[in-house]
Amino acid sequence: MIVKIVVLFLAAMAVLAMFGRYRFPGQKRLAAAKCKHCGKFKIGKGPCSCQKGLK
């Protein structure tokens, strides 16, 4: 009985993971927050540190 509950729980978690992969909220905003040159996340509205010359 416990094995059946564990298997059903794992199957439900797998289904939720598949739906979560397709509907991840804010995914476009996270991609837009990265620097196009170095790939680091930009904080604020200013240019990235790689464009300032401050490596």
JSON list of N, CA and C in Angstrom, two decimals:
[
{"chain": "A", "resi": 1, "resn": "MET", "atom": "N", "xyz": [0.81, -1.19, 0.00]},
{"chain": "A", "resi": 1, "resn": "MET", "atom": "CA", "xyz": [0.00, 0.00, 0.00]},
{"chain": "A", "resi": 1, "resn": "MET", "atom": "C", "xyz": [0.86, 1.26, 0.00]},
{"chain": "A", "resi": 2, "resn": "ILE", "atom": "N", "xyz": [1.91, 1.26, 0.80]},
{"chain": "A", "resi": 2, "resn": "ILE", "atom": "CA", "xyz": [2.80, 2.42, 0.86]},
{"chain": "A", "resi": 2, "resn": "ILE", "atom": "C", "xyz": [3.53, 2.59, -0.47]},
{"chain": "A", "resi": 3, "resn": "VAL", "atom": "N", "xyz": [3.90, 1.49, -1.09]},
{"chain": "A", "resi": 3, "resn": "VAL", "atom": "CA", "xyz": [4.60, 1.57, -2.37]},
{"chain": "A", "resi": 3, "resn": "VAL", "atom": "C", "xyz": [3.69, 2.21, -3.43]},
{"chain": "A", "resi": 4, "resn": "LYS", "atom": "N", "xyz": [2.41, 1.87, -3.40]},
{"chain": "A", "resi": 4, "resn": "LYS", "atom": "CA", "xyz": [1.46, 2.43, -4.35]},
{"chain": "A", "resi": 4, "resn": "LYS", "atom": "C", "xyz": [1.32, 3.95, -4.15]},
{"chain": "A", "resi": 5, "resn": "ILE", "atom": "N", "xyz": [1.29, 4.38, -2.89]},
{"chain": "A", "resi": 5, "resn": "ILE", "atom": "CA", "xyz": [1.19, 5.81, -2.59]},
{"chain": "A", "resi": 5, "resn": "ILE", "atom": "C", "xyz": [2.44, 6.55, -3.06]},
{"chain": "A", "resi": 6, "resn": "VAL", "atom": "N", "xyz": [3.60, 5.96, -2.84]},
{"chain": "A", "resi": 6, "resn": "VAL", "atom": "CA", "xyz": [4.86, 6.59, -3.26]},
{"chain": "A", "resi": 6, "resn": "VAL", "atom": "C", "xyz": [4.92, 6.69, -4.78]},
{"chain": "A", "resi": 7, "resn": "VAL", "atom": "N", "xyz": [4.51, 5.64, -5.48]},
{"chain": "A", "resi": 7, "resn": "VAL", "atom": "CA", "xyz": [4.53, 5.65, -6.95]},
{"chain": "A", "resi": 7, "resn": "VAL", "atom": "C", "xyz": [3.57, 6.70, -7.49]},
{"chain": "A", "resi": 8, "resn": "LEU", "atom": "N", "xyz": [2.37, 6.80, -6.92]},
{"chain": "A", "resi": 8, "resn": "LEU", "atom": "CA", "xyz": [1.42, 7.82, -7.35]},
{"chain": "A", "resi": 8, "resn": "LEU", "atom": "C", "xyz": [1.93, 9.23, -7.07]},
{"chain": "A", "resi": 9, "resn": "PHE", "atom": "N", "xyz": [2.58, 9.41, -5.94]},
{"chain": "A", "resi": 9, "resn": "PHE", "atom": "CA", "xyz": [3.16, 10.71, -5.60]},
{"chain": "A", "resi": 9, "resn": "PHE", "atom": "C", "xyz": [4.25, 11.09, -6.60]},
{"chain": "A", "resi": 10, "resn": "LEU", "atom": "N", "xyz": [5.12, 10.15, -6.93]},
{"chain": "A", "resi": 10, "resn": "LEU", "atom": "CA", "xyz": [6.20, 10.44, -7.88]},
{"chain": "A", "resi": 10, "resn": "LEU", "atom": "C", "xyz": [5.65, 10.71, -9.28]},
{"chain": "A", "resi": 11, "resn": "ALA", "atom": "N", "xyz": [4.60, 10.00, -9.67]},
{"chain": "A", "resi": 11, "resn": "ALA", "atom": "CA", "xyz": [3.98, 10.25, -10.97]},
{"chain": "A", "resi": 11, "resn": "ALA", "atom": "C", "xyz": [3.35, 11.64, -11.00]},
{"chain": "A", "resi": 12, "resn": "ALA", "atom": "N", "xyz": [2.69, 12.03, -9.93]},
{"chain": "A", "resi": 12, "resn": "ALA", "atom": "CA", "xyz": [2.10, 13.36, -9.87]},
{"chain": "A", "resi": 12, "resn": "ALA", "atom": "C", "xyz": [3.17, 14.44, -9.92]},
{"chain": "A", "resi": 13, "resn": "MET", "atom": "N", "xyz": [4.29, 14.23, -9.25]},
{"chain": "A", "resi": 13, "resn": "MET", "atom": "CA", "xyz": [5.39, 15.19, -9.28]},
{"chain": "A", "resi": 13, "resn": "MET", "atom": "C", "xyz": [5.98, 15.30, -10.68]},
{"chain": "A", "resi": 14, "resn": "ALA", "atom": "N", "xyz": [6.07, 14.18, -11.40]},
{"chain": "A", "resi": 14, "resn": "ALA", "atom": "CA", "xyz": [6.59, 14.20, -12.77]},
{"chain": "A", "resi": 14, "resn": "ALA", "atom": "C", "xyz": [5.66, 14.99, -13.70]},
{"chain": "A", "resi": 15, "resn": "VAL", "atom": "N", "xyz": [4.36, 14.82, -13.52]},
{"chain": "A", "resi": 15, "resn": "VAL", "atom": "CA", "xyz": [3.40, 15.57, -14.34]},
{"chain": "A", "resi": 15, "resn": "VAL", "atom": "C", "xyz": [3.50, 17.06, -14.04]},
{"chain": "A", "resi": 16, "resn": "LEU", "atom": "N", "xyz": [3.60, 17.42, -12.77]},
{"chain": "A", "resi": 16, "resn": "LEU", "atom": "CA", "xyz": [3.74, 18.83, -12.41]},
{"chain": "A", "resi": 16, "resn": "LEU", "atom": "C", "xyz": [5.04, 19.41, -12.96]},
{"chain": "A", "resi": 17, "resn": "ALA", "atom": "N", "xyz": [6.10, 18.63, -12.96]},
{"chain": "A", "resi": 17, "resn": "ALA", "atom": "CA", "xyz": [7.38, 19.11, -13.50]},
{"chain": "A", "resi": 17, "resn": "ALA", "atom": "C", "xyz": [7.29, 19.36, -15.00]},
{"chain": "A", "resi": 18, "resn": "MET", "atom": "N", "xyz": [6.57, 18.51, -15.72]},
{"chain": "A", "resi": 18, "resn": "MET", "atom": "CA", "xyz": [6.41, 18.70, -17.16]},
{"chain": "A", "resi": 18, "resn": "MET", "atom": "C", "xyz": [5.62, 19.97, -17.45]},
{"chain": "A", "resi": 19, "resn": "PHE", "atom": "N", "xyz": [4.54, 20.22, -16.71]},
{"chain": "A", "resi": 19, "resn": "PHE", "atom": "CA", "xyz": [3.77, 21.44, -16.92]},
{"chain": "A", "resi": 19, "resn": "PHE", "atom": "C", "xyz": [4.54, 22.67, -16.49]},
{"chain": "A", "resi": 20, "resn": "GLY", "atom": "N", "xyz": [5.30, 22.56, -15.43]},
{"chain": "A", "resi": 20, "resn": "GLY", "atom": "CA", "xyz": [6.09, 23.70, -14.96]},
{"chain": "A", "resi": 20, "resn": "GLY", "atom": "C", "xyz": [7.18, 24.09, -15.92]},
{"chain": "A", "resi": 21, "resn": "ARG", "atom": "N", "xyz": [7.70, 23.15, -16.66]},
{"chain": "A", "resi": 21, "resn": "ARG", "atom": "CA", "xyz": [8.74, 23.45, -17.64]},
{"chain": "A", "resi": 21, "resn": "ARG", "atom": "C", "xyz": [8.18, 24.29, -18.79]},
{"chain": "A", "resi": 22, "resn": "TYR", "atom": "N", "xyz": [6.94, 24.05, -19.16]},
{"chain": "A", "resi": 22, "resn": "TYR", "atom": "CA", "xyz": [6.33, 24.77, -20.27]},
{"chain": "A", "resi": 22, "resn": "TYR", "atom": "C", "xyz": [5.77, 26.12, -19.86]},
{"chain": "A", "resi": 23, "resn": "ARG", "atom": "N", "xyz": [5.39, 26.26, -18.60]},
{"chain": "A", "resi": 23, "resn": "ARG", "atom": "CA", "xyz": [4.74, 27.49, -18.15]},
{"chain": "A", "resi": 23, "resn": "ARG", "atom": "C", "xyz": [5.53, 28.17, -17.05]},
{"chain": "A", "resi": 24, "resn": "PHE", "atom": "N", "xyz": [6.81, 28.26, -17.17]},
{"chain": "A", "resi": 24, "resn": "PHE", "atom": "CA", "xyz": [7.64, 28.89, -16.15]},
{"chain": "A", "resi": 24, "resn": "PHE", "atom": "C", "xyz": [7.41, 30.40, -16.19]},
{"chain": "A", "resi": 25, "resn": "PRO", "atom": "N", "xyz": [6.88, 30.98, -15.13]},
{"chain": "A", "resi": 25, "resn": "PRO", "atom": "CA", "xyz": [6.57, 32.41, -15.15]},
{"chain": "A", "resi": 25, "resn": "PRO", "atom": "C", "xyz": [7.83, 33.27, -15.13]},
{"chain": "A", "resi": 26, "resn": "GLY", "atom": "N", "xyz": [7.85, 34.29, -15.94]},
{"chain": "A", "resi": 26, "resn": "GLY", "atom": "CA", "xyz": [8.98, 35.22, -15.97]},
{"chain": "A", "resi": 26, "resn": "GLY", "atom": "C", "xyz": [10.17, 34.75, -16.77]},
{"chain": "A", "resi": 27, "resn": "GLN", "atom": "N", "xyz": [10.02, 33.73, -17.57]},
{"chain": "A", "resi": 27, "resn": "GLN", "atom": "CA", "xyz": [11.16, 33.20, -18.31]},
{"chain": "A", "resi": 27, "resn": "GLN", "atom": "C", "xyz": [11.69, 34.20, -19.34]},
{"chain": "A", "resi": 28, "resn": "LYS", "atom": "N", "xyz": [10.79, 34.92, -20.01]},
{"chain": "A", "resi": 28, "resn": "LYS", "atom": "CA", "xyz": [11.22, 35.91, -21.00]},
{"chain": "A", "resi": 28, "resn": "LYS", "atom": "C", "xyz": [11.92, 37.08, -20.33]},
{"chain": "A", "resi": 29, "resn": "ARG", "atom": "N", "xyz": [11.43, 37.46, -19.15]},
{"chain": "A", "resi": 29, "resn": "ARG", "atom": "CA", "xyz": [12.05, 38.57, -18.44]},
{"chain": "A", "resi": 29, "resn": "ARG", "atom": "C", "xyz": [13.45, 38.22, -17.95]},
{"chain": "A", "resi": 30, "resn": "LEU", "atom": "N", "xyz": [13.66, 36.96, -17.53]},
{"chain": "A", "resi": 30, "resn": "LEU", "atom": "CA", "xyz": [14.98, 36.54, -17.10]},
{"chain": "A", "resi": 30, "resn": "LEU", "atom": "C", "xyz": [15.96, 36.52, -18.26]},
{"chain": "A", "resi": 31, "resn": "ALA", "atom": "N", "xyz": [15.51, 36.10, -19.44]},
{"chain": "A", "resi": 31, "resn": "ALA", "atom": "CA", "xyz": [16.39, 36.07, -20.61]},
{"chain": "A", "resi": 31, "resn": "ALA", "atom": "C", "xyz": [16.76, 37.48, -21.03]},
{"chain": "A", "resi": 32, "resn": "ALA", "atom": "N", "xyz": [15.84, 38.43, -20.87]},
{"chain": "A", "resi": 32, "resn": "ALA", "atom": "CA", "xyz": [16.11, 39.81, -21.25]},
{"chain": "A", "resi": 32, "resn": "ALA", "atom": "C", "xyz": [17.03, 40.50, -20.25]},
{"chain": "A", "resi": 33, "resn": "ALA", "atom": "N", "xyz": [17.16, 39.97, -19.05]},
{"chain": "A", "resi": 33, "resn": "ALA", "atom": "CA", "xyz": [17.98, 40.60, -18.03]},
{"chain": "A", "resi": 33, "resn": "ALA", "atom": "C", "xyz": [19.45, 40.22, -18.15]},
{"chain": "A", "resi": 34, "resn": "LYS", "atom": "N", "xyz": [19.80, 39.36, -19.08]},
{"chain": "A", "resi": 34, "resn": "LYS", "atom": "CA", "xyz": [21.20, 38.96, -19.26]},
{"chain": "A", "resi": 34, "resn": "LYS", "atom": "C", "xyz": [21.89, 39.88, -20.25]},
{"chain": "A", "resi": 35, "resn": "CYS", "atom": "N", "xyz": [23.18, 40.06, -20.06]},
{"chain": "A", "resi": 35, "resn": "CYS", "atom": "CA", "xyz": [24.00, 40.83, -20.98]},
{"chain": "A", "resi": 35, "resn": "CYS", "atom": "C", "xyz": [24.19, 40.03, -22.26]},
{"chain": "A", "resi": 36, "resn": "LYS", "atom": "N", "xyz": [24.07, 40.70, -23.39]},
{"chain": "A", "resi": 36, "resn": "LYS", "atom": "CA", "xyz": [24.21, 40.01, -24.67]},
{"chain": "A", "resi": 36, "resn": "LYS", "atom": "C", "xyz": [25.66, 39.65, -24.99]},
{"chain": "A", "resi": 37, "resn": "HIS", "atom": "N", "xyz": [26.60, 40.34, -24.35]},
{"chain": "A", "resi": 37, "resn": "HIS", "atom": "CA", "xyz": [28.02, 40.11, -24.65]},
{"chain": "A", "resi": 37, "resn": "HIS", "atom": "C", "xyz": [28.64, 39.01, -23.77]},
{"chain": "A", "resi": 38, "resn": "CYS", "atom": "N", "xyz": [28.43, 39.13, -22.45]},
{"chain": "A", "resi": 38, "resn": "CYS", "atom": "CA", "xyz": [29.12, 38.19, -21.55]},
{"chain": "A", "resi": 38, "resn": "CYS", "atom": "C", "xyz": [28.18, 37.16, -20.92]},
{"chain": "A", "resi": 39, "resn": "GLY", "atom": "N", "xyz": [26.86, 37.40, -20.92]},
{"chain": "A", "resi": 39, "resn": "GLY", "atom": "CA", "xyz": [25.91, 36.44, -20.38]},
{"chain": "A", "resi": 39, "resn": "GLY", "atom": "C", "xyz": [25.61, 36.58, -18.90]},
{"chain": "A", "resi": 40, "resn": "LYS", "atom": "N", "xyz": [26.23, 37.57, -18.24]},
{"chain": "A", "resi": 40, "resn": "LYS", "atom": "CA", "xyz": [25.96, 37.80, -16.83]},
{"chain": "A", "resi": 40, "resn": "LYS", "atom": "C", "xyz": [24.62, 38.52, -16.68]},
{"chain": "A", "resi": 41, "resn": "PHE", "atom": "N", "xyz": [23.99, 38.37, -15.51]},
{"chain": "A", "resi": 41, "resn": "PHE", "atom": "CA", "xyz": [22.74, 39.06, -15.25]},
{"chain": "A", "resi": 41, "resn": "PHE", "atom": "C", "xyz": [23.04, 40.53, -14.96]},
{"chain": "A", "resi": 42, "resn": "LYS", "atom": "N", "xyz": [22.26, 41.42, -15.59]},
{"chain": "A", "resi": 42, "resn": "LYS", "atom": "CA", "xyz": [22.40, 42.85, -15.35]},
{"chain": "A", "resi": 42, "resn": "LYS", "atom": "C", "xyz": [21.51, 43.24, -14.19]},
{"chain": "A", "resi": 43, "resn": "ILE", "atom": "N", "xyz": [22.02, 44.09, -13.31]},
{"chain": "A", "resi": 43, "resn": "ILE", "atom": "CA", "xyz": [21.26, 44.61, -12.19]},
{"chain": "A", "resi": 43, "resn": "ILE", "atom": "C", "xyz": [21.08, 46.10, -12.43]},
{"chain": "A", "resi": 44, "resn": "GLY", "atom": "N", "xyz": [19.85, 46.55, -12.47]},
{"chain": "A", "resi": 44, "resn": "GLY", "atom": "CA", "xyz": [19.57, 47.94, -12.74]},
{"chain": "A", "resi": 44, "resn": "GLY", "atom": "C", "xyz": [19.44, 48.20, -14.23]},
{"chain": "A", "resi": 45, "resn": "LYS", "atom": "N", "xyz": [19.41, 49.50, -14.58]},
{"chain": "A", "resi": 45, "resn": "LYS", "atom": "CA", "xyz": [19.18, 49.87, -15.97]},
{"chain": "A", "resi": 45, "resn": "LYS", "atom": "C", "xyz": [20.46, 50.27, -16.69]},
{"chain": "A", "resi": 46, "resn": "GLY", "atom": "N", "xyz": [21.56, 50.39, -15.98]},
{"chain": "A", "resi": 46, "resn": "GLY", "atom": "CA", "xyz": [22.81, 50.81, -16.59]},
{"chain": "A", "resi": 46, "resn": "GLY", "atom": "C", "xyz": [23.45, 49.70, -17.40]},
{"chain": "A", "resi": 47, "resn": "PRO", "atom": "N", "xyz": [24.56, 50.02, -18.06]},
{"chain": "A", "resi": 47, "resn": "PRO", "atom": "CA", "xyz": [25.26, 49.01, -18.86]},
{"chain": "A", "resi": 47, "resn": "PRO", "atom": "C", "xyz": [25.96, 47.98, -17.98]},
{"chain": "A", "resi": 48, "resn": "CYS", "atom": "N", "xyz": [26.29, 46.87, -18.58]},
{"chain": "A", "resi": 48, "resn": "CYS", "atom": "CA", "xyz": [26.98, 45.78, -17.87]},
{"chain": "A", "resi": 48, "resn": "CYS", "atom": "C", "xyz": [28.41, 46.19, -17.58]},
{"chain": "A", "resi": 49, "resn": "SER", "atom": "N", "xyz": [29.00, 45.53, -16.60]},
{"chain": "A", "resi": 49, "resn": "SER", "atom": "CA", "xyz": [30.39, 45.86, -16.24]},
{"chain": "A", "resi": 49, "resn": "SER", "atom": "C", "xyz": [31.37, 45.48, -17.34]},
{"chain": "A", "resi": 50, "resn": "CYS", "atom": "N", "xyz": [31.00, 44.55, -18.22]},
{"chain": "A", "resi": 50, "resn": "CYS", "atom": "CA", "xyz": [31.91, 44.18, -19.31]},
{"chain": "A", "resi": 50, "resn": "CYS", "atom": "C", "xyz": [31.98, 45.30, -20.35]},
{"chain": "A", "resi": 51, "resn": "GLN", "atom": "N", "xyz": [30.93, 46.10, -20.46]},
{"chain": "A", "resi": 51, "resn": "GLN", "atom": "CA", "xyz": [30.94, 47.22, -21.40]},
{"chain": "A", "resi": 51, "resn": "GLN", "atom": "C", "xyz": [31.57, 48.46, -20.80]},
{"chain": "A", "resi": 52, "resn": "LYS", "atom": "N", "xyz": [31.65, 48.53, -19.50]},
{"chain": "A", "resi": 52, "resn": "LYS", "atom": "CA", "xyz": [32.30, 49.66, -18.83]},
{"chain": "A", "resi": 52, "resn": "LYS", "atom": "C", "xyz": [33.82, 49.51, -18.81]},
{"chain": "A", "resi": 53, "resn": "GLY", "atom": "N", "xyz": [34.28, 48.30, -19.01]},
{"chain": "A", "resi": 53, "resn": "GLY", "atom": "CA", "xyz": [35.72, 48.05, -18.92]},
{"chain": "A", "resi": 53, "resn": "GLY", "atom": "C", "xyz": [36.15, 47.72, -17.49]},
{"chain": "A", "resi": 54, "resn": "LEU", "atom": "N", "xyz": [35.26, 47.29, -16.63]},
{"chain": "A", "resi": 54, "resn": "LEU", "atom": "CA", "xyz": [35.58, 47.00, -15.23]},
{"chain": "A", "resi": 54, "resn": "LEU", "atom": "C", "xyz": [35.56, 45.50, -14.98]},
{"chain": "A", "resi": 55, "resn": "LYS", "atom": "N", "xyz": [36.34, 44.76, -15.63]},
{"chain": "A", "resi": 55, "resn": "LYS", "atom": "CA", "xyz": [36.32, 43.30, -15.43]},
{"chain": "A", "resi": 55, "resn": "LYS", "atom": "C", "xyz": [37.00, 42.91, -14.17]}
]
